[in-house]
Amino acid sequence: MWKKWFGRSDQRSESSYGDLDPARVPRHVAIIMDGNGRWAQKRGLPRTFGHRAGAEALRAIVRTAAELGIGVLTTYAFSTENWKRPAEEVDLLMNLFSDYLDNEIEELNSNGIRVRFSGKTEELAAGLKAKIDRAEGVTAANERLVLNIAVNYGGRAEITHAVRLIAAAVAAGSLKAEDVSEEVISRHLYTAGLPDLDLLIRPAGDLRISNFLLWQAAYAEFWFTDINWPDFRPEHLIAAVADFQRRDRRFGGLTK
Ligand code: IPE
Ligand code: IPE
Ligand code: MG
């Protein structure tokens, strides 16, 4: 059965999930929330309007992911490379993250959503970092959906960080080099404890991974759409999950 969302009733009901198989919902879905700038440009608006509309689009997607019973939704909000953008755009994005945490945590918490962050959050402004820590703390015991927000995230930075931790453990004598396994590496990533990625969604038409979840996406299914992120709606998530359910995942083996 699909699980109902409580709160602001501005979105769809679970009846529209009818064609999906509740037993084969992906455990971990990730979205590269791309195309905010192009969405705004098409409307003759400044890029910042696209980012605002993108933050709004996320609300309905989190709700749908929870209703579908997806276990983890990882959303790419800001990459380690996005600092290359003009300072005003970066500042606006940071303010939007802060507003999102101020405005959404209560409803997320009351719906059993656990909020986690992946990325170098310690490099963010102290005020934002405090809100991130608070959001993680307040929702830590929730078990319905993990909303894992990737901020100041880079796949290579994440692997580099893990290698440093592992090297330090080996140097300190608490870990033997020959005991470094794929499992040990996974445990030292920001996503420690989360299942491997099943489905990676990228809106806005670009067919690339942009340094996202490089390790975790080893056997992920990819789903691309030309729709810009601010126009991404629950029906697009549902379509992606429906396509996922039609894929033959072999993991290097043979079809069962
Ligand atoms: C995604 O939208 C948001 C971030 C990368 C922070 P973009 O801002 O990249 O939008 P486009 O790709 O320029 O359209
Ligand atoms: C990826 O989008 C990062 C986020 C959506 C946060 P980018 O817009 O930064 O990716 P590129 O530069 O087109 O590869
Ligand atoms: Mg982009």
mmCIF file of C-alpha atoms and ligand atoms in Angstrom:
data_model
loop_
_atom_site.group_PDB
_atom_site.id
_atom_site.type_symbol
_atom_site.label_atom_id
_atom_site.label_comp_id
_atom_site.label_asym_id
_atom_site.label_seq_id
_atom_site.Cartn_x
_atom_site.Cartn_y
_atom_site.Cartn_z
ATOM 1 C CA MET A 1 0.000 0.000 0.000
ATOM 2 C CA TRP A 2 1.154 3.555 -0.712
ATOM 3 C CA LYS A 3 1.680 5.569 2.436
ATOM 4 C CA LYS A 4 -0.179 8.832 2.875
ATOM 5 C CA TRP A 5 1.504 12.194 3.512
ATOM 6 C CA PHE A 6 0.086 14.484 6.169
ATOM 7 C CA GLY A 7 0.353 18.261 5.924
ATOM 8 C CA ARG A 8 -0.299 20.936 3.325
ATOM 9 C CA SER A 9 -2.683 19.187 0.945
ATOM 10 C CA ASP A 10 -1.593 20.905 -2.266
ATOM 11 C CA GLN A 11 -0.492 17.856 -4.166
ATOM 12 C CA ARG A 12 -1.673 14.605 -5.655
ATOM 13 C CA SER A 13 -3.250 11.645 -3.934
ATOM 14 C CA GLU A 14 -1.702 8.222 -3.851
ATOM 15 C CA SER A 15 -4.350 6.811 -6.225
ATOM 16 C CA SER A 16 -2.207 7.885 -9.213
ATOM 17 C CA TYR A 17 0.527 5.362 -8.378
ATOM 18 C CA GLY A 18 -1.711 2.559 -9.625
ATOM 19 C CA ASP A 19 0.530 1.239 -12.411
ATOM 20 C CA LEU A 20 3.584 0.824 -10.204
ATOM 21 C CA ASP A 21 4.529 -2.369 -8.428
ATOM 22 C CA PRO A 22 4.822 -1.478 -4.718
ATOM 23 C CA ALA A 23 7.153 -4.440 -4.201
ATOM 24 C CA ARG A 24 9.751 -3.158 -6.706
ATOM 25 C CA VAL A 25 10.133 0.482 -5.800
ATOM 26 C CA PRO A 26 13.813 1.567 -5.965
ATOM 27 C CA ARG A 27 15.409 1.798 -2.550
ATOM 28 C CA HIS A 28 17.675 4.738 -3.390
ATOM 29 C CA VAL A 29 16.809 7.392 -5.960
ATOM 30 C CA ALA A 30 19.017 10.402 -6.701
ATOM 31 C CA ILE A 31 18.179 13.532 -8.660
ATOM 32 C CA ILE A 32 20.563 16.045 -10.226
ATOM 33 C CA MET A 33 18.321 19.089 -9.831
ATOM 34 C CA ASP A 34 19.535 20.787 -13.013
ATOM 35 C CA GLY A 35 18.106 23.384 -15.378
ATOM 36 C CA ASN A 36 17.023 26.138 -12.992
ATOM 37 C CA GLY A 37 18.958 28.764 -14.940
ATOM 38 C CA ARG A 38 17.580 27.675 -18.314
ATOM 39 C CA TRP A 39 14.056 27.570 -16.895
ATOM 40 C CA ALA A 40 14.397 31.227 -15.855
ATOM 41 C CA GLN A 41 16.146 32.271 -19.068
ATOM 42 C CA LYS A 42 13.299 30.852 -21.167
ATOM 43 C CA ARG A 43 10.949 33.155 -19.266
ATOM 44 C CA GLY A 44 13.186 36.215 -19.510
ATOM 45 C CA LEU A 45 13.786 36.094 -15.746
ATOM 46 C CA PRO A 46 17.035 36.263 -13.765
ATOM 47 C CA ARG A 47 18.574 32.849 -12.937
ATOM 48 C CA THR A 48 17.724 33.360 -9.261
ATOM 49 C CA PHE A 49 14.019 32.947 -10.064
ATOM 50 C CA GLY A 50 14.820 29.525 -11.442
ATOM 51 C CA HIS A 51 16.522 28.520 -8.218
ATOM 52 C CA ARG A 52 13.483 29.638 -6.203
ATOM 53 C CA ALA A 53 11.157 27.669 -8.477
ATOM 54 C CA GLY A 54 13.501 24.690 -8.164
ATOM 55 C CA ALA A 55 13.300 24.735 -4.373
ATOM 56 C CA GLU A 56 9.507 24.806 -4.681
ATOM 57 C CA ALA A 57 9.519 21.811 -7.061
ATOM 58 C CA LEU A 58 11.400 19.724 -4.515
ATOM 59 C CA ARG A 59 8.517 19.800 -2.017
ATOM 60 C CA ALA A 60 6.128 17.703 -4.107
ATOM 61 C CA ILE A 61 8.890 15.298 -5.115
ATOM 62 C CA VAL A 62 9.860 14.570 -1.506
ATOM 63 C CA ARG A 63 6.240 13.948 -0.692
ATOM 64 C CA THR A 64 5.792 11.582 -3.634
ATOM 65 C CA ALA A 65 9.021 9.735 -2.840
ATOM 66 C CA ALA A 66 7.780 9.170 0.712
ATOM 67 C CA GLU A 67 4.348 8.022 -0.454
ATOM 68 C CA LEU A 68 5.925 5.586 -2.905
ATOM 69 C CA GLY A 69 8.020 4.060 -0.149
ATOM 70 C CA ILE A 70 11.373 5.015 -1.664
ATOM 71 C CA GLY A 71 13.910 4.558 1.120
ATOM 72 C CA VAL A 72 16.442 7.253 0.256
ATOM 73 C CA LEU A 73 16.112 10.319 -1.963
ATOM 74 C CA THR A 74 19.435 12.042 -2.615
ATOM 75 C CA THR A 75 19.164 15.479 -4.204
ATOM 76 C CA TYR A 76 22.124 17.312 -5.726
ATOM 77 C CA ALA A 77 21.733 20.919 -4.623
ATOM 78 C CA PHE A 78 25.263 22.370 -4.905
ATOM 79 C CA SER A 79 28.449 20.826 -6.218
ATOM 80 C CA THR A 80 32.056 21.464 -5.219
ATOM 81 C CA GLU A 81 32.398 23.019 -8.692
ATOM 82 C CA ASN A 82 29.429 25.372 -8.337
ATOM 83 C CA TRP A 83 31.629 27.828 -6.374
ATOM 84 C CA LYS A 84 32.879 28.901 -9.821
ATOM 85 C CA ARG A 85 29.615 30.796 -10.302
ATOM 86 C CA PRO A 86 29.187 34.545 -9.614
ATOM 87 C CA ALA A 87 29.159 35.364 -5.893
ATOM 88 C CA GLU A 88 25.602 36.746 -6.048
ATOM 89 C CA GLU A 89 24.270 33.454 -7.409
ATOM 90 C CA VAL A 90 26.175 31.431 -4.809
ATOM 91 C CA ASP A 91 24.887 33.717 -2.033
ATOM 92 C CA LEU A 92 21.323 33.354 -3.223
ATOM 93 C CA LEU A 93 21.629 29.562 -3.313
ATOM 94 C CA MET A 94 23.010 29.505 0.240
ATOM 95 C CA ASN A 95 20.121 31.712 1.406
ATOM 96 C CA LEU A 96 17.666 29.384 -0.316
ATOM 97 C CA PHE A 97 19.113 26.344 1.513
ATOM 98 C CA SER A 98 18.778 28.230 4.759
ATOM 99 C CA ASP A 99 15.153 29.210 4.011
ATOM 100 C CA TYR A 100 14.375 25.636 2.975
ATOM 101 C CA LEU A 101 15.577 24.359 6.343
ATOM 102 C CA ASP A 102 13.640 27.067 8.202
ATOM 103 C CA ASN A 103 10.410 26.403 6.315
ATOM 104 C CA GLU A 104 10.348 22.667 5.673
ATOM 105 C CA ILE A 105 11.881 20.818 8.614
ATOM 106 C CA GLU A 106 8.740 20.825 10.720
ATOM 107 C CA GLU A 107 6.563 19.266 8.013
ATOM 108 C CA LEU A 108 9.293 16.825 7.004
ATOM 109 C CA ASN A 109 9.746 15.816 10.618
ATOM 110 C CA SER A 110 6.035 15.321 11.210
ATOM 111 C CA ASN A 111 5.952 13.035 8.158
ATOM 112 C CA GLY A 112 8.761 10.853 9.438
ATOM 113 C CA ILE A 113 11.431 12.140 7.047
ATOM 114 C CA ARG A 114 15.029 11.897 8.178
ATOM 115 C CA VAL A 115 17.170 14.693 6.755
ATOM 116 C CA ARG A 116 20.826 14.030 6.058
ATOM 117 C CA PHE A 117 23.503 15.971 4.238
ATOM 118 C CA SER A 118 26.309 14.736 2.031
ATOM 119 C CA GLY A 119 29.226 17.024 1.217
ATOM 120 C CA LYS A 120 31.797 19.276 2.792
ATOM 121 C CA THR A 121 29.222 21.001 4.969
ATOM 122 C CA GLU A 122 31.927 22.164 7.371
ATOM 123 C CA GLU A 123 33.045 24.641 4.676
ATOM 124 C CA LEU A 124 29.644 26.370 4.633
ATOM 125 C CA ALA A 125 28.841 29.541 6.611
ATOM 126 C CA ALA A 126 28.532 28.885 10.356
ATOM 127 C CA GLY A 127 24.846 29.871 10.471
ATOM 128 C CA LEU A 128 23.924 27.477 7.672
ATOM 129 C CA LYS A 129 26.080 24.709 9.135
ATOM 130 C CA ALA A 130 24.250 25.111 12.464
ATOM 131 C CA LYS A 131 20.872 24.750 10.722
ATOM 132 C CA ILE A 132 22.120 21.651 8.909
ATOM 133 C CA ASP A 133 23.254 20.067 12.170
ATOM 134 C CA ARG A 134 19.956 20.982 13.804
ATOM 135 C CA ALA A 135 17.915 19.487 10.936
ATOM 136 C CA GLU A 136 19.905 16.251 11.110
ATOM 137 C CA GLY A 137 19.536 16.125 14.897
ATOM 138 C CA VAL A 138 15.808 16.874 15.033
ATOM 139 C CA THR A 139 14.954 14.239 12.405
ATOM 140 C CA ALA A 140 17.573 11.629 13.360
ATOM 141 C CA ALA A 141 15.106 9.063 14.699
ATOM 142 C CA ASN A 142 12.755 9.180 11.691
ATOM 143 C CA GLU A 143 12.524 6.027 9.622
ATOM 144 C CA ARG A 144 10.234 6.660 6.684
ATOM 145 C CA LEU A 145 12.347 8.322 3.972
ATOM 146 C CA VAL A 146 15.904 9.606 4.176
ATOM 147 C CA LEU A 147 16.143 12.931 2.355
ATOM 148 C CA ASN A 148 19.865 13.150 1.686
ATOM 149 C CA ILE A 149 20.749 16.625 0.430
ATOM 150 C CA ALA A 150 24.068 16.889 -1.389
ATOM 151 C CA VAL A 151 25.490 20.341 -0.698
ATOM 152 C CA ASN A 152 29.087 21.280 -1.467
ATOM 153 C CA TYR A 153 29.231 17.722 -2.723
ATOM 154 C CA GLY A 154 31.664 16.251 -5.232
ATOM 155 C CA GLY A 155 32.108 12.551 -5.915
ATOM 156 C CA ARG A 156 35.863 12.899 -6.204
ATOM 157 C CA ALA A 157 36.060 15.040 -3.058
ATOM 158 C CA GLU A 158 34.020 12.384 -1.237
ATOM 159 C CA ILE A 159 36.332 9.554 -2.341
ATOM 160 C CA THR A 160 39.405 11.643 -1.495
ATOM 161 C CA HIS A 161 37.993 12.301 1.980
ATOM 162 C CA ALA A 162 37.336 8.586 2.478
ATOM 163 C CA VAL A 163 40.857 7.670 1.341
ATOM 164 C CA ARG A 164 42.325 10.129 3.847
ATOM 165 C CA LEU A 165 40.294 8.648 6.711
ATOM 166 C CA ILE A 166 41.298 5.124 5.721
ATOM 167 C CA ALA A 167 44.969 6.084 5.306
ATOM 168 C CA ALA A 168 44.925 7.689 8.760
ATOM 169 C CA ALA A 169 43.409 4.528 10.265
ATOM 170 C CA VAL A 170 46.084 2.407 8.593
ATOM 171 C CA ALA A 171 48.835 4.771 9.802
ATOM 172 C CA ALA A 172 47.415 4.641 13.338
ATOM 173 C CA GLY A 173 47.399 0.841 13.217
ATOM 174 C CA SER A 174 43.620 0.465 13.738
ATOM 175 C CA LEU A 175 43.128 -0.910 10.198
ATOM 176 C CA LYS A 176 45.322 -3.180 8.076
ATOM 177 C CA ALA A 177 45.908 -2.237 4.431
ATOM 178 C CA GLU A 178 44.826 -5.713 3.334
ATOM 179 C CA ASP A 179 41.515 -5.249 5.151
ATOM 180 C CA VAL A 180 40.550 -2.246 3.014
ATOM 181 C CA SER A 181 37.579 -3.626 1.080
ATOM 182 C CA GLU A 182 34.761 -2.144 -0.980
ATOM 183 C CA GLU A 183 32.652 -2.358 2.150
ATOM 184 C CA VAL A 184 35.242 -0.403 4.173
ATOM 185 C CA ILE A 185 35.383 2.298 1.483
ATOM 186 C CA SER A 186 31.573 2.562 1.414
ATOM 187 C CA ARG A 187 31.559 3.020 5.175
ATOM 188 C CA HIS A 188 33.884 6.023 4.903
ATOM 189 C CA LEU A 189 31.805 7.872 2.296
ATOM 190 C CA TYR A 190 29.323 10.627 3.217
ATOM 191 C CA THR A 191 26.609 8.129 2.330
ATOM 192 C CA ALA A 192 27.777 5.563 4.908
ATOM 193 C CA GLY A 193 24.929 3.261 5.858
ATOM 194 C CA LEU A 194 22.768 4.143 2.845
ATOM 195 C CA PRO A 195 22.059 1.535 0.153
ATOM 196 C CA ASP A 196 23.771 1.787 -3.254
ATOM 197 C CA LEU A 197 22.047 3.966 -5.809
ATOM 198 C CA ASP A 198 19.285 2.281 -7.829
ATOM 199 C CA LEU A 199 18.002 5.114 -10.005
ATOM 200 C CA LEU A 200 19.691 8.350 -11.070
ATOM 201 C CA ILE A 201 17.449 11.016 -12.582
ATOM 202 C CA ARG A 202 18.806 14.015 -14.477
ATOM 203 C CA PRO A 203 16.445 16.669 -15.815
ATOM 204 C CA ALA A 204 17.362 19.517 -18.228
ATOM 205 C CA GLY A 205 18.731 17.446 -21.087
ATOM 206 C CA ASP A 206 22.425 17.045 -20.299
ATOM 207 C CA LEU A 207 23.645 13.451 -20.452
ATOM 208 C CA ARG A 208 26.373 13.447 -17.820
ATOM 209 C CA ILE A 209 26.959 12.675 -14.161
ATOM 210 C CA SER A 210 28.739 15.939 -13.184
ATOM 211 C CA ASN A 211 30.771 14.409 -10.328
ATOM 212 C CA PHE A 212 27.702 13.016 -8.539
ATOM 213 C CA LEU A 213 27.734 9.745 -6.549
ATOM 214 C CA LEU A 214 30.593 8.291 -8.587
ATOM 215 C CA TRP A 215 31.081 5.309 -6.280
ATOM 216 C CA GLN A 216 27.438 4.729 -5.411
ATOM 217 C CA ALA A 217 26.181 4.831 -9.014
ATOM 218 C CA ALA A 218 28.214 1.761 -10.082
ATOM 219 C CA TYR A 219 25.066 -0.162 -11.099
ATOM 220 C CA ALA A 220 22.458 2.599 -11.025
ATOM 221 C CA GLU A 221 19.867 2.864 -13.770
ATOM 222 C CA PHE A 222 19.917 6.280 -15.494
ATOM 223 C CA TRP A 223 16.838 8.271 -16.436
ATOM 224 C CA PHE A 224 17.110 11.503 -18.405
ATOM 225 C CA THR A 225 14.486 14.064 -19.379
ATOM 226 C CA ASP A 226 14.617 17.418 -21.194
ATOM 227 C CA ILE A 227 12.285 18.954 -18.620
ATOM 228 C CA ASN A 228 14.020 21.559 -16.473
ATOM 229 C CA TRP A 229 14.032 20.881 -12.748
ATOM 230 C CA PRO A 230 11.524 23.643 -11.795
ATOM 231 C CA ASP A 231 8.993 21.916 -14.113
ATOM 232 C CA PHE A 232 9.698 18.433 -12.727
ATOM 233 C CA ARG A 233 6.516 17.067 -11.145
ATOM 234 C CA PRO A 234 5.446 13.901 -9.338
ATOM 235 C CA GLU A 235 4.285 12.377 -12.637
ATOM 236 C CA HIS A 236 7.875 12.570 -13.918
ATOM 237 C CA LEU A 237 9.173 10.755 -10.842
ATOM 238 C CA ILE A 238 6.435 8.175 -11.297
ATOM 239 C CA ALA A 239 7.390 7.751 -14.975
ATOM 240 C CA ALA A 240 11.038 7.279 -14.001
ATOM 241 C CA VAL A 241 10.123 4.627 -11.425
ATOM 242 C CA ALA A 242 7.835 2.903 -13.951
ATOM 243 C CA ASP A 243 10.731 2.770 -16.472
ATOM 244 C CA PHE A 244 13.039 1.521 -13.718
ATOM 245 C CA GLN A 245 10.625 -1.328 -13.056
ATOM 246 C CA ARG A 246 10.874 -2.347 -16.723
ATOM 247 C CA ARG A 247 14.692 -2.459 -16.762
ATOM 248 C CA ASP A 248 16.600 -5.729 -16.624
ATOM 249 C CA ARG A 249 19.314 -5.233 -13.994
ATOM 250 C CA ARG A 250 21.952 -7.888 -14.441
ATOM 251 C CA PHE A 251 24.813 -6.584 -12.254
ATOM 252 C CA GLY A 252 27.230 -8.319 -14.592
ATOM 253 C CA GLY A 253 25.373 -11.602 -14.381
ATOM 254 C CA LEU A 254 22.660 -13.049 -16.585
ATOM 255 C CA THR A 255 18.939 -12.359 -16.685
ATOM 256 C CA LYS A 256 17.146 -14.351 -14.004
HETATM 257 C C1 IPE B 1 20.855 23.616 -11.021
HETATM 258 O O1 IPE B 1 20.478 24.488 -12.021
HETATM 259 C C2 IPE B 1 21.159 24.317 -9.723
HETATM 260 C C3 IPE B 1 22.575 24.305 -9.353
HETATM 261 C C4 IPE B 1 23.544 23.790 -10.068
HETATM 262 C C5 IPE B 1 22.918 24.930 -8.109
HETATM 263 P P1 IPE B 1 21.529 25.322 -12.855
HETATM 264 O O2 IPE B 1 21.760 26.620 -12.149
HETATM 265 O O3 IPE B 1 22.749 24.538 -13.137
HETATM 266 O O4 IPE B 1 20.715 25.583 -14.168
HETATM 267 P P2 IPE B 1 21.274 25.574 -15.658
HETATM 268 O O5 IPE B 1 21.968 24.263 -15.841
HETATM 269 O O6 IPE B 1 22.211 26.726 -15.764
HETATM 270 O O7 IPE B 1 20.071 25.719 -16.499
HETATM 271 C C1 IPE B 2 25.077 19.654 -11.397
HETATM 272 O O1 IPE B 2 24.644 20.632 -12.256
HETATM 273 C C2 IPE B 2 25.034 20.158 -9.986
HETATM 274 C C3 IPE B 2 23.703 20.426 -9.440
HETATM 275 C C4 IPE B 2 22.573 20.285 -10.053
HETATM 276 C C5 IPE B 2 23.702 20.899 -8.088
HETATM 277 P P1 IPE B 2 25.664 21.623 -12.980
HETATM 278 O O2 IPE B 2 24.827 22.615 -13.710
HETATM 279 O O3 IPE B 2 26.639 22.178 -12.009
HETATM 280 O O4 IPE B 2 26.426 20.640 -13.978
HETATM 281 P P2 IPE B 2 27.229 20.937 -15.304
HETATM 282 O O5 IPE B 2 28.152 22.092 -15.022
HETATM 283 O O6 IPE B 2 26.227 21.287 -16.344
HETATM 284 O O7 IPE B 2 27.938 19.656 -15.605
HETATM 285 MG MG MG B 3 23.280 23.278 -14.641
#
